[in-house]
Short mmCIF file of C-alpha atoms in Angstrom, two decimals:
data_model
loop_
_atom_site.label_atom_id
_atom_site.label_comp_id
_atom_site.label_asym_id
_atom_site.label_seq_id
_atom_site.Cartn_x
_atom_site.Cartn_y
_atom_site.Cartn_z
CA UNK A 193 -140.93 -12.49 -87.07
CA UNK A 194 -141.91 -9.83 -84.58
CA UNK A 195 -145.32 -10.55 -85.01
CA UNK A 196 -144.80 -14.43 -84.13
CA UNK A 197 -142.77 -13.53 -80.99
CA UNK A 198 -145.76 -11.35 -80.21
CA UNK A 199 -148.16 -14.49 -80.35
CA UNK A 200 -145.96 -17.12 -79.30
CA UNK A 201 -147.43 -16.34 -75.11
CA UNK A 202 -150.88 -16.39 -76.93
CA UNK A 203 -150.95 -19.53 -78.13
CA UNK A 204 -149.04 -21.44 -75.33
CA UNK A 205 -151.60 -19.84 -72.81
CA UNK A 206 -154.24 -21.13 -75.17
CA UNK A 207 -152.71 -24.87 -75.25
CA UNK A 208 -152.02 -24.73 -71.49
CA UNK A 209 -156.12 -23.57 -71.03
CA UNK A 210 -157.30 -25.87 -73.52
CA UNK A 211 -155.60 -28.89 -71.51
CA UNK A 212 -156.79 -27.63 -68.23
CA UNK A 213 -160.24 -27.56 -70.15
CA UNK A 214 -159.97 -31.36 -70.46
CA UNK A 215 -159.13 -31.87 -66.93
CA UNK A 216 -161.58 -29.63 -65.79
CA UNK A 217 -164.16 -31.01 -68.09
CA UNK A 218 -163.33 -34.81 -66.74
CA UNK A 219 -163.74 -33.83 -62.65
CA UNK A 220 -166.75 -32.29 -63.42
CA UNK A 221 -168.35 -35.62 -65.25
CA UNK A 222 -166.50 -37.69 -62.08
CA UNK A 223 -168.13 -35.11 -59.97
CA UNK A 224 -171.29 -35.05 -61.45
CA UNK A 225 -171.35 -38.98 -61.25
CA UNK A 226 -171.00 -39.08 -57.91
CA UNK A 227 -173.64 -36.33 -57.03
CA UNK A 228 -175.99 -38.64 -59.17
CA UNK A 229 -175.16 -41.73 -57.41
CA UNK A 230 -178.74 -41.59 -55.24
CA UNK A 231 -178.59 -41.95 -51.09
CA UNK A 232 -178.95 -44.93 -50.01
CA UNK A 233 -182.21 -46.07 -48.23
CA UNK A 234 -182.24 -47.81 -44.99
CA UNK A 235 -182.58 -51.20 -45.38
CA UNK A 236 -186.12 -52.74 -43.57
CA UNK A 237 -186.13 -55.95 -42.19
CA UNK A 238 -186.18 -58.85 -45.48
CA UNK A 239 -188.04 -62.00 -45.09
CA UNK A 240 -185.05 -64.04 -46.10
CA UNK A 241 -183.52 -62.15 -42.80
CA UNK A 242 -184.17 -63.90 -39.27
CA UNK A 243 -186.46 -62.20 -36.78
CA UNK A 244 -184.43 -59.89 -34.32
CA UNK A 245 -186.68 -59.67 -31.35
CA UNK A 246 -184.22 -61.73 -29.83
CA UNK A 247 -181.58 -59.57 -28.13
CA UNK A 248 -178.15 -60.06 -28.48
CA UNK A 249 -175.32 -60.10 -25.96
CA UNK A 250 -173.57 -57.10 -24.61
CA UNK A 251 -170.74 -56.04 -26.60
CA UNK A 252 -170.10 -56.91 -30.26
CA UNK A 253 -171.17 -60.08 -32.07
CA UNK A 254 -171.26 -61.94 -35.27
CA UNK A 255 -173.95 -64.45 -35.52
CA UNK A 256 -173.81 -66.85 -38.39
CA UNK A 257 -172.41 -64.10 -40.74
CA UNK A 258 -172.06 -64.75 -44.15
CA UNK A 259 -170.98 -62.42 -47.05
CA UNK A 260 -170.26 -62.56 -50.53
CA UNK A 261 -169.96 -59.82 -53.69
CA UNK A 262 -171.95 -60.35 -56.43
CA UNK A 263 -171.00 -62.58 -59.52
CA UNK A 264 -168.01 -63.97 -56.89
CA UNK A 265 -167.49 -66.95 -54.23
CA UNK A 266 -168.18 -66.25 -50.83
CA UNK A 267 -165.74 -64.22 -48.56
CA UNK A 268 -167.57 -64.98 -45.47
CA UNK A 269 -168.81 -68.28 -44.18
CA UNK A 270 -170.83 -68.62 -41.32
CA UNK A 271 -168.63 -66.15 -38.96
CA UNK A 272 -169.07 -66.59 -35.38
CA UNK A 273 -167.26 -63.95 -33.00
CA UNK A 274 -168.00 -62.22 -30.03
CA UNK A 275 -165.84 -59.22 -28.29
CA UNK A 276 -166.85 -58.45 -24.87
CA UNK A 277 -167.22 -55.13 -23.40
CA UNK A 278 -164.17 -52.96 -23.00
CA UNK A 279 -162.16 -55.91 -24.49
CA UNK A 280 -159.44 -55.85 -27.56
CA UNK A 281 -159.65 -58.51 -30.02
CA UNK A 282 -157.70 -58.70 -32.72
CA UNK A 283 -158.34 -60.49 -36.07
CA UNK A 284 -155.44 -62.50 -38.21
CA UNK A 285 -155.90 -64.33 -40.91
CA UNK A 286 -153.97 -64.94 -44.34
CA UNK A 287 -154.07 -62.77 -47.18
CA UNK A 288 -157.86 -62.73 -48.97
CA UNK A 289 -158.84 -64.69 -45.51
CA UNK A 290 -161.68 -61.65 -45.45
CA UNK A 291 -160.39 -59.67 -42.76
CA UNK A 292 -161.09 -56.33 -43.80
CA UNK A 293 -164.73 -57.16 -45.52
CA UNK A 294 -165.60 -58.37 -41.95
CA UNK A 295 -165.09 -55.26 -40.57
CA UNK A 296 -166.33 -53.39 -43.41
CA UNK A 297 -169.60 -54.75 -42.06
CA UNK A 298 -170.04 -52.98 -38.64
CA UNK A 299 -170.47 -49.71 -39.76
CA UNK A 300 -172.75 -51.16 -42.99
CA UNK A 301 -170.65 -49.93 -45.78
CA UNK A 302 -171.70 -53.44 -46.75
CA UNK A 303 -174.87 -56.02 -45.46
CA UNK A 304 -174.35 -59.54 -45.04
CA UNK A 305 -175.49 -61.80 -47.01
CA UNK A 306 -176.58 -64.26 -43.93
CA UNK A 307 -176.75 -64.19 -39.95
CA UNK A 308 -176.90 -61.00 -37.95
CA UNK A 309 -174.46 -58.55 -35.98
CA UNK A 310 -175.46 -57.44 -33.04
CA UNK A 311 -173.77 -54.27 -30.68
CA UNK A 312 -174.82 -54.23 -27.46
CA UNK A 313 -177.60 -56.58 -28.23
CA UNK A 314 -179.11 -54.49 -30.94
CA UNK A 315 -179.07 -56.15 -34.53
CA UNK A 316 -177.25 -52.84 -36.61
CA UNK A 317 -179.23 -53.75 -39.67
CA UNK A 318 -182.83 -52.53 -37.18
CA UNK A 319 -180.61 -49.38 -36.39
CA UNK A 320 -180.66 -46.00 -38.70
CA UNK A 321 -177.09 -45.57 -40.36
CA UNK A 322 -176.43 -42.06 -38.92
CA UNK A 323 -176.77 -43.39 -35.19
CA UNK A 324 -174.79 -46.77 -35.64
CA UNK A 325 -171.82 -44.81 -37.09
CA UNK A 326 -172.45 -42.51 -33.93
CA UNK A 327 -171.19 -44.97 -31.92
CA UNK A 328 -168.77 -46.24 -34.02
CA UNK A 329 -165.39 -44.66 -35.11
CA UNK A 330 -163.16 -46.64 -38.50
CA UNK A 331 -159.56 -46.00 -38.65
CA UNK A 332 -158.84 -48.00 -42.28
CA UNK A 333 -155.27 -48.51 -43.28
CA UNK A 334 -155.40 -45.98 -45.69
CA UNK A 335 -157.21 -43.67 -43.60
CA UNK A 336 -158.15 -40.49 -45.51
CA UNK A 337 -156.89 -36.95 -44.47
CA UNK A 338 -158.83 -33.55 -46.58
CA UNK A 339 -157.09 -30.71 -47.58
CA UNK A 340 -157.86 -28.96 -44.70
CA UNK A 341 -156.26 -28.02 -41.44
CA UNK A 342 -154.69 -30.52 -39.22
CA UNK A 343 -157.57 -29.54 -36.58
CA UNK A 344 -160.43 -29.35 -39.37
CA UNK A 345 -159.27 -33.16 -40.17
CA UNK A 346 -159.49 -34.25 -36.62
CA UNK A 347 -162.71 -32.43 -35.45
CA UNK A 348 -164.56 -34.55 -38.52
CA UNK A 349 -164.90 -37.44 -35.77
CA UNK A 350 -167.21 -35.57 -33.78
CA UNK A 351 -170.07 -33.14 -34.80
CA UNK A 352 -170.11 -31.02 -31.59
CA UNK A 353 -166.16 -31.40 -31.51
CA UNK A 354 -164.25 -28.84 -29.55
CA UNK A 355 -160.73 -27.12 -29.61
CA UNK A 356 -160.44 -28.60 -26.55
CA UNK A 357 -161.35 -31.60 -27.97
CA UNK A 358 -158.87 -31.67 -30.52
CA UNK A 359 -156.08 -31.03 -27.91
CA UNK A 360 -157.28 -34.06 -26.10
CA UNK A 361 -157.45 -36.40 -29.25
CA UNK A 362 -154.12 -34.79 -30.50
CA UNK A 363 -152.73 -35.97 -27.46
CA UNK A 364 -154.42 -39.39 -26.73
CA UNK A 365 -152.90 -40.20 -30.09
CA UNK A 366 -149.15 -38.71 -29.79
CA UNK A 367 -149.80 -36.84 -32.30
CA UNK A 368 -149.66 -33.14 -29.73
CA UNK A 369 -145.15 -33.94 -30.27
CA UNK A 370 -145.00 -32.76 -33.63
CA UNK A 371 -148.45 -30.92 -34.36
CA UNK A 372 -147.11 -27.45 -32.54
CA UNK A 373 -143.64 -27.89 -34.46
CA UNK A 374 -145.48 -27.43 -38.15
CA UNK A 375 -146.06 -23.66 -39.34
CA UNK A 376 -149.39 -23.05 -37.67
CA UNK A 377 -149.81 -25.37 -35.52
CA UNK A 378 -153.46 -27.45 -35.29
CA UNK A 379 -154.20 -24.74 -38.44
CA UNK A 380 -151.37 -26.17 -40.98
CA UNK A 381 -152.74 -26.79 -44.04
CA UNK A 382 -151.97 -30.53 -44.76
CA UNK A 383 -152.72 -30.96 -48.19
CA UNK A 384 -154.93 -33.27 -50.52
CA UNK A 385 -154.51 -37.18 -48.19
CA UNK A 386 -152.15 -35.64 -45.74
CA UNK A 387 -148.97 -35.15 -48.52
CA UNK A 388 -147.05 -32.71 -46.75
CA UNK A 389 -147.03 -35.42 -43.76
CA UNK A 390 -145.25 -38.52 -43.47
CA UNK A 391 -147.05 -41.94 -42.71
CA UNK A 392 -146.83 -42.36 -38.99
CA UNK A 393 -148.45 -38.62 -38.68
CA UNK A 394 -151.26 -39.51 -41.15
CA UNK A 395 -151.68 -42.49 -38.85
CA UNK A 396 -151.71 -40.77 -35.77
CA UNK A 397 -154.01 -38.04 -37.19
CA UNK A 398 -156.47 -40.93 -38.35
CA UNK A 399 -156.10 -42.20 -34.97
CA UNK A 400 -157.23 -38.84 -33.47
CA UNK A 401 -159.85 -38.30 -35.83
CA UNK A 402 -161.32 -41.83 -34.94
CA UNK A 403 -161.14 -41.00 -30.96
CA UNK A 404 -162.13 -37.77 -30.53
CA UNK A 405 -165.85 -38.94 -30.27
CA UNK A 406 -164.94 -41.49 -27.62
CA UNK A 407 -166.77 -43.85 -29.60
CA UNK A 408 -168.36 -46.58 -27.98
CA UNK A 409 -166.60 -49.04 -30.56
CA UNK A 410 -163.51 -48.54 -32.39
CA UNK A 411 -162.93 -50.52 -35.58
CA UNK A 412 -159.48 -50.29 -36.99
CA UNK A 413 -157.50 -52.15 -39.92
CA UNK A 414 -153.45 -52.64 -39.17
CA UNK A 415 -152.93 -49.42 -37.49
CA UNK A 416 -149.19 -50.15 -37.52
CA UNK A 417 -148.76 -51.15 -40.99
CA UNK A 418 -145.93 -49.58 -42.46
CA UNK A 419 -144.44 -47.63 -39.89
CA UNK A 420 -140.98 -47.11 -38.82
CA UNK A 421 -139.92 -48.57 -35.80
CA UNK A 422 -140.04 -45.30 -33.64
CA UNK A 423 -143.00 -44.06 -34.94
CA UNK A 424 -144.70 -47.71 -34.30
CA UNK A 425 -143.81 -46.99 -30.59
CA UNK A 426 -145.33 -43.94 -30.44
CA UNK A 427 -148.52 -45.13 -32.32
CA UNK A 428 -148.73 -48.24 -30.12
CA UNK A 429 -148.07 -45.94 -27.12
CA UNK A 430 -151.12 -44.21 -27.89
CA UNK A 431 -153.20 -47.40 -29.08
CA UNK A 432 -153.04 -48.68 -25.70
CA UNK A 433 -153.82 -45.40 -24.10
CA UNK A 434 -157.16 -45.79 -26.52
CA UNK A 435 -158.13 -49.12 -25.98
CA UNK A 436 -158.09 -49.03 -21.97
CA UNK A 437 -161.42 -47.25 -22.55
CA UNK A 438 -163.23 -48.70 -25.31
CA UNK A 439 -164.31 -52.25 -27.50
CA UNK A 440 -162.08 -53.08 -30.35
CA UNK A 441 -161.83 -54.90 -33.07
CA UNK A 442 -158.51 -54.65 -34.95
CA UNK A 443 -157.24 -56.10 -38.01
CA UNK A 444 -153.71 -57.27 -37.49
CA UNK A 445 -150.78 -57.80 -40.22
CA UNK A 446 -147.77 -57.64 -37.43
CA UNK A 447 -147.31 -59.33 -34.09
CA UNK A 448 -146.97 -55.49 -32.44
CA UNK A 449 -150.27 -55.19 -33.53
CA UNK A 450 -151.51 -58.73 -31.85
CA UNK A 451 -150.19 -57.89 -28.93
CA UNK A 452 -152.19 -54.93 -28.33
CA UNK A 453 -155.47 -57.16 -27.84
CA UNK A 454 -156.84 -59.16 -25.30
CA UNK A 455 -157.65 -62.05 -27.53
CA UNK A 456 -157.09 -62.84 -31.40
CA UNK A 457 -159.57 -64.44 -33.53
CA UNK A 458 -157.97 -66.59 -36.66
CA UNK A 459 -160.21 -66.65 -39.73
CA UNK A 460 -159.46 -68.49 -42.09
CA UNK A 461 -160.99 -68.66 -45.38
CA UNK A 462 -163.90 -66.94 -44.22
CA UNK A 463 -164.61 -68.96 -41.41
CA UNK A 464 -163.32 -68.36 -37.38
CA UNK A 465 -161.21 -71.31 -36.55
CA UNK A 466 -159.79 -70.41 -33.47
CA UNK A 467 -159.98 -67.63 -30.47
CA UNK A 468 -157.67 -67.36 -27.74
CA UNK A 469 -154.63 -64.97 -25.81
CA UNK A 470 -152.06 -64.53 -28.32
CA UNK A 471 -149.63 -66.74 -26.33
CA UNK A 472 -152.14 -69.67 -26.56
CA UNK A 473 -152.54 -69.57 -29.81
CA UNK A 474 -149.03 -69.53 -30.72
CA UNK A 475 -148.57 -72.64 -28.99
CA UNK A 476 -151.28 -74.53 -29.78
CA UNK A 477 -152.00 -73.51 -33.22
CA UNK A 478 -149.75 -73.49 -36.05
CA UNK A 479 -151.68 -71.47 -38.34
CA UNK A 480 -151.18 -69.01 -36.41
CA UNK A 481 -147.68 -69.21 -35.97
CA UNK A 482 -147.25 -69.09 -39.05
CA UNK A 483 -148.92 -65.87 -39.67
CA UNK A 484 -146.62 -64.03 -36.78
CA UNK A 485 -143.66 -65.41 -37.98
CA UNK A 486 -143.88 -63.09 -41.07
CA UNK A 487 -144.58 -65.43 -44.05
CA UNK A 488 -148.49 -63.60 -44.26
CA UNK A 489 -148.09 -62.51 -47.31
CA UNK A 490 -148.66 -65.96 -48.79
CA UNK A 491 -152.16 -66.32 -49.62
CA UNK A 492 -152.41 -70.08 -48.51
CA UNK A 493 -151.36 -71.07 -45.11
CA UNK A 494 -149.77 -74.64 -44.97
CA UNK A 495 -151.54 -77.44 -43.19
CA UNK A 496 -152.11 -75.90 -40.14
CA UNK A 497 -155.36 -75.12 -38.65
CA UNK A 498 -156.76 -78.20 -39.39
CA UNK A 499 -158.02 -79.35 -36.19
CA UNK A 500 -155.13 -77.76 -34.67
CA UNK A 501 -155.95 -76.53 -31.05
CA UNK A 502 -157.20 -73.16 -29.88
CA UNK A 503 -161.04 -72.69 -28.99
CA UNK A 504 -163.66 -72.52 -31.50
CA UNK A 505 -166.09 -69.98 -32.02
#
């Protein structure tokens, strides 16, 4: 008896390290799968590709863009879309409408298929990776914090990124109200994808990350999605402080969102069907109505952008 009380710690540490052996064991073969995963080249110029000697327009444009994943119908069909210089356009569309693959495009985590972008006339498939996504900062809807500090998370926008910096993205995105009230300040540990925040300050520390470069375009997907309805005013607060000096192209889910931009483009089963102010499409296309009364989640719209008004792209 004594001697099995003497081994009972023995052999529970022993289970306990034999099942952190098999966790252990299965991040290192997810680890090592990634680290085998080889870099990805930068794509030349195909012959199924049309010349781009041809400049573009200023700003950001779609030309003809198509894009599908493999073994899988098209998302995108023949998108045509241009946001001007400084201006805010957001992008609506019903659920699967390809939304969020469209702007998965401007910073090339995918290539299209067909057609060209173009940002500032430059095609982005002629420019390296590294300096289109210079120019470019992503805030996705489930934007992804590090276990790191609050300040390491939102100097990753920026190479050359300053305390100062920080401060001034911290701020820019309200985020400088509750940052100084955690333990340490910018230096609080936040934890593996932000868990020891709540949603609106992972959003607002996204937001901050994706500013602090003062990119040159901002590409963001529902920014307000799931927010409370004080912490949506003090992420919209900032949102507007942010796009007064930059292009945007936002992917909307709520009217707050909409009516951030300048214009809204509706896509609808991968094609644009309409572009216009909020207000005109909401009276002269009831597609679009439809989506900002709240009934998105469908996947099919009713009858309602076909020919309805609202201009063309």
């Amino acid at each position: 008896m004594a001697t099995a009380l003497v081994l009972r710690p023995v052999v529970e540490s022993t289970g306990s390290l034999l099942a952190l052996s098999h966790e252990a064991a299965t991040a290192a073969d997810r680890y090592l799968d990634v680290m085998a995963v080889p870099m990805l080249p930068e794509l030349e110029p195909t012959p199924t590709r049309r010349p781009t000697t041809e400049p573009g327009p200023a700003g950001l444009t779609f030309e003809k863009v198509e894009f599908g994943y493999p073994n899988a119908p098209a998302v995108l069909r023949g998108v045509d879309l241009h946001v001007a210089p400084g201006e805010t356009l957001a992008l609506v569309g019903a659920t699967g409408s390809g939304k969020t693959t469209l702007t998965s495009l401007v910073p090339r985590l995918y290539e299209p298929t067909g057609g060209r972008i173009t940002l500032d006339g430059r095609d982005i498939a002629d420019m390296p990776r590294a300096e289109l996504r210079g120019c470019i900062a992503v805030a996705f809807e489930d934007s992804a914090l590090f276990s790191a500090t609050i300040a390491e998370n939102v100097a990753m926008g920026a190479e050359t990124a300053t305390d100062a910096d920080v401060a001034r993205a911290l701020r820019v995105a309200q985020a400088d109200g509750f940052v100084p009230l955690l333990s340490n300040g910018p230096d609080t540990m936040v934890g593996e994808q932000g868990l020891t925040l709540s949603g609106g300050q992972r959003h607002r520390l996204a937001l901050a990350r994706a500013v602090i470069g003062r990119p040159r375009l901002l590409v963001l997907d529902d920014p307000l999605s799931a927010l409370d309805i004080h912490t949506e005013a003090a992420v919209e607060a900032a949102l507007r402080e942010v796009l007064g000096t930059t292009t945007a192209l936002i992917v909307a889910h709520r009217p707050s969102t909409v009516l951030l931009a300048d214009r809204v483009g509706l896509l609808t089963q991968g094609r644009i069907t309409a572009v216009g102010t909020h207000q005109e499409l909401l009276k002269t296309n009831a597609e679009c109505a439809w989506l900002m009364s709240g009934l998105e989640p469908l996947t099919t719209p009713p009858a309602a952008s076909r020919g309805e008004g609202g201009k063309t792209s």
